[in-house]
PDB file of C-alpha atoms in Angstrom:
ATOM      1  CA  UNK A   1       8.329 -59.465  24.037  1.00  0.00           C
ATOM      2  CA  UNK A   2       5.405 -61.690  24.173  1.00  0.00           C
ATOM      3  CA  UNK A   3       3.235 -63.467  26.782  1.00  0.00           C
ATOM      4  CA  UNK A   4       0.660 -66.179  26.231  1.00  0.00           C
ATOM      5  CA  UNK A   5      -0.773 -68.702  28.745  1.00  0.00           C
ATOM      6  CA  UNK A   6      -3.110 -72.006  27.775  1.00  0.00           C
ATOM      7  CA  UNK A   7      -5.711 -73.714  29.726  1.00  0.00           C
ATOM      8  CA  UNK A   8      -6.825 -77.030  29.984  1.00  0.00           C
ATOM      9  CA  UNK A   9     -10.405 -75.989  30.607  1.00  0.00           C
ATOM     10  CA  UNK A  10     -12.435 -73.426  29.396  1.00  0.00           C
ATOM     11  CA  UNK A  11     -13.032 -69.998  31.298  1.00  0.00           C
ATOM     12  CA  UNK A  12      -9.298 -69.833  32.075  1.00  0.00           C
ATOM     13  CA  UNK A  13      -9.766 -73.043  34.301  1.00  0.00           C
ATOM     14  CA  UNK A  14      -7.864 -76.190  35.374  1.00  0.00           C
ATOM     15  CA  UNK A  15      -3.897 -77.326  34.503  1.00  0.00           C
ATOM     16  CA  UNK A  16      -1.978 -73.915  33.363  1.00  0.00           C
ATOM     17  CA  UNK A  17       0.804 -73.052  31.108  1.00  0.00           C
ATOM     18  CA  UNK A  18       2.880 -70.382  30.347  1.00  0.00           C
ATOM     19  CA  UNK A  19       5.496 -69.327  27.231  1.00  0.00           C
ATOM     20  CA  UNK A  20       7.300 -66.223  26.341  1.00  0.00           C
ATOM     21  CA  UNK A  21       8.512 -68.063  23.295  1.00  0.00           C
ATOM     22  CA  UNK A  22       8.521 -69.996  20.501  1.00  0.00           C
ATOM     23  CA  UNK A  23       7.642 -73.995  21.590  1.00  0.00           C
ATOM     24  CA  UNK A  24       7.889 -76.735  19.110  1.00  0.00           C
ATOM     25  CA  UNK A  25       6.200 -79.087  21.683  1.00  0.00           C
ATOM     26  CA  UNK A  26       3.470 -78.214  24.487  1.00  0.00           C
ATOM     27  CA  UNK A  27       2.024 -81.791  25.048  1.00  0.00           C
ATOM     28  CA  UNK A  28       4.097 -82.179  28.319  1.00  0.00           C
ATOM     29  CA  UNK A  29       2.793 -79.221  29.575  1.00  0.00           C
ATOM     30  CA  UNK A  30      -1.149 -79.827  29.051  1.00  0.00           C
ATOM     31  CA  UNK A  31      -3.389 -82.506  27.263  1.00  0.00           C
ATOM     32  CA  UNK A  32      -5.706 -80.027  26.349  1.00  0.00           C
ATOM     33  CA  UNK A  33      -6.418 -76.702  25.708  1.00  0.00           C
ATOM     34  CA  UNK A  34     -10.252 -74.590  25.529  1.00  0.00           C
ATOM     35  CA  UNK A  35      -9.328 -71.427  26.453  1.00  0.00           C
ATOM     36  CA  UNK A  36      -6.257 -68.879  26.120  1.00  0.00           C
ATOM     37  CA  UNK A  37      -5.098 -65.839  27.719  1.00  0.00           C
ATOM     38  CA  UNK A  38      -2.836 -63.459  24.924  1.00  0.00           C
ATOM     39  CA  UNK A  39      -1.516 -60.553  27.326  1.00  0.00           C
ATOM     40  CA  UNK A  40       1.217 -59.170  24.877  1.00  0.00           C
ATOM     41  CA  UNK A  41       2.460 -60.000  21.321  1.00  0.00           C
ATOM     42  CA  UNK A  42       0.535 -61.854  18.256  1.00  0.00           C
ATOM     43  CA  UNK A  43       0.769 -65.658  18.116  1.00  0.00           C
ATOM     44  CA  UNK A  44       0.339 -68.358  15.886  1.00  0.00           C
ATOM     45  CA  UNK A  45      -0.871 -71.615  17.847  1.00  0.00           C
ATOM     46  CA  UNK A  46      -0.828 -74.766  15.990  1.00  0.00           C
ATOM     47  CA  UNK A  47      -2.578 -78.035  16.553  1.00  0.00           C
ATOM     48  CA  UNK A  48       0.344 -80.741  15.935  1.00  0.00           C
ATOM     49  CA  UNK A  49       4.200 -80.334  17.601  1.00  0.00           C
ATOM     50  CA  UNK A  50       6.334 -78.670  15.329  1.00  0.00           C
ATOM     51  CA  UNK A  51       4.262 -76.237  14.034  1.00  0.00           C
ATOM     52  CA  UNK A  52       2.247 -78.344  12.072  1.00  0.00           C
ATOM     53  CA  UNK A  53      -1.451 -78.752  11.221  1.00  0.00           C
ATOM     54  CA  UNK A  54      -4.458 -76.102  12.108  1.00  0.00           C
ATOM     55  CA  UNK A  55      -3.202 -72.590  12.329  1.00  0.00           C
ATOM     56  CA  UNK A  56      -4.715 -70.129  14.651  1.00  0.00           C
ATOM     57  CA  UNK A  57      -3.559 -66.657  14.922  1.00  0.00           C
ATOM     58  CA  UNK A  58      -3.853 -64.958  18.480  1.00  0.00           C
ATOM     59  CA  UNK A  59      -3.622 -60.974  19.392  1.00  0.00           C
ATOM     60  CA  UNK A  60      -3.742 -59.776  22.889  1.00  0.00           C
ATOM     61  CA  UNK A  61      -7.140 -60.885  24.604  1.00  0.00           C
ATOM     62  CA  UNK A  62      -8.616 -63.341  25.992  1.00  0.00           C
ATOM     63  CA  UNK A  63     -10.110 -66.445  24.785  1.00  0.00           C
ATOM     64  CA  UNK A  64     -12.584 -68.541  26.735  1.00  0.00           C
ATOM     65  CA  UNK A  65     -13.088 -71.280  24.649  1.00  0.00           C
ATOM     66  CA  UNK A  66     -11.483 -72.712  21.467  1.00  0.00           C
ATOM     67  CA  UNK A  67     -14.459 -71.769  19.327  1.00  0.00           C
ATOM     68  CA  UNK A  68     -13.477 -67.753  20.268  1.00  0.00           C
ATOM     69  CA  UNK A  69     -10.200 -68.532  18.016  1.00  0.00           C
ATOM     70  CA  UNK A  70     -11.878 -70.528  15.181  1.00  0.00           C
ATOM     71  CA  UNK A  71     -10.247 -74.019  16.833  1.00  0.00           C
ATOM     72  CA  UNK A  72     -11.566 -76.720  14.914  1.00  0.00           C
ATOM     73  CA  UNK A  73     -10.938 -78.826  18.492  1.00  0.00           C
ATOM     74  CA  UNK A  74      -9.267 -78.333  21.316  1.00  0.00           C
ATOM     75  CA  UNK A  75      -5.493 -79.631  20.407  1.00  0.00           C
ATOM     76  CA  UNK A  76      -3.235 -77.117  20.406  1.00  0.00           C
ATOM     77  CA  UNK A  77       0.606 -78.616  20.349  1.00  0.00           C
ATOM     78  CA  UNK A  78       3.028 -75.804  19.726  1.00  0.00           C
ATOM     79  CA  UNK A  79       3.054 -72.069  19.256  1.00  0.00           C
ATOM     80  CA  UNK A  80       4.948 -69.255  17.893  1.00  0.00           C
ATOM     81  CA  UNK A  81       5.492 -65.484  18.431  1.00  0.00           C
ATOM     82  CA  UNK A  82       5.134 -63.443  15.610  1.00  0.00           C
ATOM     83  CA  UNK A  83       7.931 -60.761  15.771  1.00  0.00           C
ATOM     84  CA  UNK A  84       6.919 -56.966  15.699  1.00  0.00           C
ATOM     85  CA  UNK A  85       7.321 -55.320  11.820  1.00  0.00           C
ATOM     86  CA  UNK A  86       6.787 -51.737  11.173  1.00  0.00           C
ATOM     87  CA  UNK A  87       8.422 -52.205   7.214  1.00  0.00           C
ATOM     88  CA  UNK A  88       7.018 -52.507   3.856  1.00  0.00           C
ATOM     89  CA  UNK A  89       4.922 -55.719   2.647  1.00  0.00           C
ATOM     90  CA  UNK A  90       5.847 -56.856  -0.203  1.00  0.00           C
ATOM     91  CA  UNK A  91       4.216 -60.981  -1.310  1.00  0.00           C
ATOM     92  CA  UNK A  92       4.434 -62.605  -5.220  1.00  0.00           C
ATOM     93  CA  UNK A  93       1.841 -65.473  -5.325  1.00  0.00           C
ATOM     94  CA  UNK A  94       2.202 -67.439  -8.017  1.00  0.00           C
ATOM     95  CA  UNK A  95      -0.249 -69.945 -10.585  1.00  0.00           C
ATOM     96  CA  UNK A  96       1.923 -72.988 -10.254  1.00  0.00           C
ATOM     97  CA  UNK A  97       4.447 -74.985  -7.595  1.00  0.00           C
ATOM     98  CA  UNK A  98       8.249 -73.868  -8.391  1.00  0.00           C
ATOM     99  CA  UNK A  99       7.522 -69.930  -9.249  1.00  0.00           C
ATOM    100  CA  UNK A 100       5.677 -70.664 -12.451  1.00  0.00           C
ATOM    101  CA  UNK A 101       2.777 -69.869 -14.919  1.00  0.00           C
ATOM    102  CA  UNK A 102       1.200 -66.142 -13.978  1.00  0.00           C
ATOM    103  CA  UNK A 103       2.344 -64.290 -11.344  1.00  0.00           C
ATOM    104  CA  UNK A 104       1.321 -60.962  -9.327  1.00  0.00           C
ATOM    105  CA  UNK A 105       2.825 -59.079  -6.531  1.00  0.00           C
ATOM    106  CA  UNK A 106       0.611 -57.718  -3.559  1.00  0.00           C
ATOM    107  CA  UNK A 107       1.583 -55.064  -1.298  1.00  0.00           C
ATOM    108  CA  UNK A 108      -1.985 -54.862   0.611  1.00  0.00           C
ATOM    109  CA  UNK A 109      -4.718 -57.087   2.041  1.00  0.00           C
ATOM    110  CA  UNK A 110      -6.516 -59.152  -0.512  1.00  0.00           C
ATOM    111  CA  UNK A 111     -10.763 -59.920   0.693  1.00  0.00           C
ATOM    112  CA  UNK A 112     -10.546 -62.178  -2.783  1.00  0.00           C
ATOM    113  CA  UNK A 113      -8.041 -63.750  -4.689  1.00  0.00           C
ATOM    114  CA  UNK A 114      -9.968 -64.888  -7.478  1.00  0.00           C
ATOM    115  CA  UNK A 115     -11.364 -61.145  -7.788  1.00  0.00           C
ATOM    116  CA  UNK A 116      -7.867 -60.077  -7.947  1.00  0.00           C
ATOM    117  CA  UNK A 117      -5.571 -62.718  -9.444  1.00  0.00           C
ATOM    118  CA  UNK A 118      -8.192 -64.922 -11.770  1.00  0.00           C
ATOM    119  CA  UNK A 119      -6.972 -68.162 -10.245  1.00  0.00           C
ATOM    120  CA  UNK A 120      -8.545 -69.806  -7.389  1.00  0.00           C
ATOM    121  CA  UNK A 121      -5.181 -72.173  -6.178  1.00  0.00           C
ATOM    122  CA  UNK A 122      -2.154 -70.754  -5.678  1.00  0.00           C
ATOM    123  CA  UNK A 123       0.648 -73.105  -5.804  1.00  0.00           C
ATOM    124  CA  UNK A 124       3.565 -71.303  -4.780  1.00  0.00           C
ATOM    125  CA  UNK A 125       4.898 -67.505  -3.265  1.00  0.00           C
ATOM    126  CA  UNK A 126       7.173 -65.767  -1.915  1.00  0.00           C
ATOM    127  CA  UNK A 127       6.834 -63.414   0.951  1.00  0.00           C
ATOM    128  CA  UNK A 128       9.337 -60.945   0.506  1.00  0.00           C
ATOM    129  CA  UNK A 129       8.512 -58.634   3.382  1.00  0.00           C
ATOM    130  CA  UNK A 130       6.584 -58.694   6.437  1.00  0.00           C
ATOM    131  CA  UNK A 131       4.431 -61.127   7.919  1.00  0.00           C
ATOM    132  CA  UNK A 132       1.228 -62.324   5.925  1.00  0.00           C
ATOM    133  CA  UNK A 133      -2.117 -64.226   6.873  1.00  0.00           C
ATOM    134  CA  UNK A 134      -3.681 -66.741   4.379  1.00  0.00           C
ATOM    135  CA  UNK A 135      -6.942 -68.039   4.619  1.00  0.00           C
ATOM    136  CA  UNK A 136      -8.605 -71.159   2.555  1.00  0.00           C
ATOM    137  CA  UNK A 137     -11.903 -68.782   1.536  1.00  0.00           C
ATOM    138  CA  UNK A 138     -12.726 -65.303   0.716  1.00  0.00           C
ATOM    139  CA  UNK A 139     -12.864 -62.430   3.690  1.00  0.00           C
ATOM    140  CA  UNK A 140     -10.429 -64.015   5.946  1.00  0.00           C
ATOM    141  CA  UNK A 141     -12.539 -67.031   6.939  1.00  0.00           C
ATOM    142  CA  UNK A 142     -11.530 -71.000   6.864  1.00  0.00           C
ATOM    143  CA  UNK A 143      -8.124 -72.269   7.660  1.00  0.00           C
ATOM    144  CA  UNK A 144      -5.639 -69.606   8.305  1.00  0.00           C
ATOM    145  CA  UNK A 145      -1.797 -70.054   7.500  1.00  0.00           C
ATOM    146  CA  UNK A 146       0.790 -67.961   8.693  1.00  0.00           C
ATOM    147  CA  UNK A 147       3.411 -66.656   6.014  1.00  0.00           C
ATOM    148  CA  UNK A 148       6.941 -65.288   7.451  1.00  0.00           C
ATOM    149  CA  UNK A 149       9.780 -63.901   4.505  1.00  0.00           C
ATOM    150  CA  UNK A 150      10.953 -66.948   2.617  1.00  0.00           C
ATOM    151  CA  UNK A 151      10.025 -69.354  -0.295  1.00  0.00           C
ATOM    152  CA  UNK A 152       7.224 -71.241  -0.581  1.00  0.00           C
ATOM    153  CA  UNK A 153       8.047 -73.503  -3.580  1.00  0.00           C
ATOM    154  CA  UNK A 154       4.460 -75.701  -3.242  1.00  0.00           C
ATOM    155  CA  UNK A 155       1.366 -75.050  -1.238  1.00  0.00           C
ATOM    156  CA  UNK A 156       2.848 -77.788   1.378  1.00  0.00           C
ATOM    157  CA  UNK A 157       5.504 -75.532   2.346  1.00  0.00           C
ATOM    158  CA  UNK A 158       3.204 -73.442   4.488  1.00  0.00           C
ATOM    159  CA  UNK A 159       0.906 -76.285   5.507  1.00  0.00           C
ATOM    160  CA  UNK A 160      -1.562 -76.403   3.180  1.00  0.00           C
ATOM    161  CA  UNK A 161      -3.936 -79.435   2.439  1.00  0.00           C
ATOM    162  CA  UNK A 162      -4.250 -78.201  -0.971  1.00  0.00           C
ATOM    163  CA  UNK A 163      -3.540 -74.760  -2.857  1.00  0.00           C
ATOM    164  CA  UNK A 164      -6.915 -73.262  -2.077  1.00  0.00           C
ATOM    165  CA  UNK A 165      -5.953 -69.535  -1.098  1.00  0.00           C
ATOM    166  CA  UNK A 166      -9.166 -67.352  -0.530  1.00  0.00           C
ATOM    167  CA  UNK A 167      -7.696 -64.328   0.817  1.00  0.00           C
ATOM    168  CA  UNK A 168      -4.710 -63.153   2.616  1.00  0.00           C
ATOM    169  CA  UNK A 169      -3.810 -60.088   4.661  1.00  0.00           C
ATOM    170  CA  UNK A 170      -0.949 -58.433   6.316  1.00  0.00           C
ATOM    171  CA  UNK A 171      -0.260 -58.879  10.481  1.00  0.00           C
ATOM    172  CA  UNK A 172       0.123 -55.243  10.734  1.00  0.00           C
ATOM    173  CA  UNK A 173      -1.108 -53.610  13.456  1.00  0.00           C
ATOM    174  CA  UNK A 174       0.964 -55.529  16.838  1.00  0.00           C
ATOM    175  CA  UNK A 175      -0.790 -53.857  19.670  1.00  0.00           C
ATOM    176  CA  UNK A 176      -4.726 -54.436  18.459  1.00  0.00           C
ATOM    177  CA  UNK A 177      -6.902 -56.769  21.017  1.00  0.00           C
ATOM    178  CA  UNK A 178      -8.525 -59.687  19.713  1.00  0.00           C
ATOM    179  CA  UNK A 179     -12.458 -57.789  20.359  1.00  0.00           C
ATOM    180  CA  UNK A 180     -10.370 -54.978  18.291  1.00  0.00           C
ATOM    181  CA  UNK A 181      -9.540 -57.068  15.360  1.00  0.00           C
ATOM    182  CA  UNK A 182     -12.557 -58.826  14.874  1.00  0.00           C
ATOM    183  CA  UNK A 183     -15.091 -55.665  14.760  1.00  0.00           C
ATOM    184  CA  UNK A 184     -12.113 -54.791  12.592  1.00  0.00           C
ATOM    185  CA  UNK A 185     -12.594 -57.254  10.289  1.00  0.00           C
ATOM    186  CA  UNK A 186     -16.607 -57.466  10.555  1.00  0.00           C
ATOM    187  CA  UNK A 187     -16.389 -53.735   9.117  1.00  0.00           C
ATOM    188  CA  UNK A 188     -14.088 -54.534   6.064  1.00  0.00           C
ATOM    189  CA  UNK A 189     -16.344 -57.345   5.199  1.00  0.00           C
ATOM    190  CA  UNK A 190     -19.242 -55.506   5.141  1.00  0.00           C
TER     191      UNK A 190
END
């Protein structure tokens, strides 16, 4: 389903390790990582065990150093596969924690919430279909959170340091390399 392999070094150098899964905990496997090899499947990587802290999401590619994925450092702790969806997307952000104050439901990629929605926090959602990126700024830049189907009652449900939501996009297209997506997403912001 999906194949991803960390280095300790960059250029694909030094103490290797390789997962075809979901792993809560890659610290006994490598005590750093500055580069990363995709070669099927999307992937979240996080920077603390259990899924926690930065977010980075990963297509198929390769990825010399951590500054090709927007690392922040060179920590990466646990990771996760993002299962293949070919369905609708369907994601209600909301105003305020616990489904309240104004609400709108997105079924596309948003380049601005405050454009779109008039608020620049959101406080709670819910993702009720497919798999959805949020980013801290505008055109899918700054700290990236992945959103699976479920409720998000307050901001720190999906990691968030505060309720800052930029922009947010669907994971839609399972099979496009990482050089792919970003001249993908250098045209849209242009």
């Amino acid at each position: 389903m999906g194949k991803i392999i960390f280095y300790e070094d960059r250029n694909f150098q030094g103490r290797s390790h390789e997962c075809s899964s979901d792993c809560a905990d890659l610290h006994p496997y490598f005590s750093r990582c500055n580069s990363i090899q995709v070669e099927s499947g999307c992937w979240m990587a996080y920077e603390r065990p259990n899924y926690m802290g930065y977010q980075y999401f990963l297509r198929r590619g390769e990825y010399p150093d951590y500054q090709r994925w927007m690392g922040y450092n060179d920590c990466i702790r646990s990771c996760r596969i993002i299962p293949p969806y070919q369905g609708s997307y369907k994601v209600r952000i909301y105003e305020r924690p616990e489904f309240g104050g104004q609400m709108m439901e997105f079924m596309d990629d948003c380049p601005n919430v405050y454009d779109r929605f008039r608020y620049q926090d959101i406080h709670s959602c819910n993702v009720m279909d497919g798999y959805w990126l949020f980013y801290e700024q505008p055109n899918y830049r700054g700290r990236q959170y992945f959103m699976r189907p479920g409720e998000y009652r307050r901001f720190s449900d999906w990691g968030g340091m505060s309720p800052r939501i930029g922009s947010f996009r669907r994971i839609t297209d399972f099979n496009c390399s990482a050089d792919q997506w970003i001249l993908q997403q250098n045209v849209l912001i242009q």
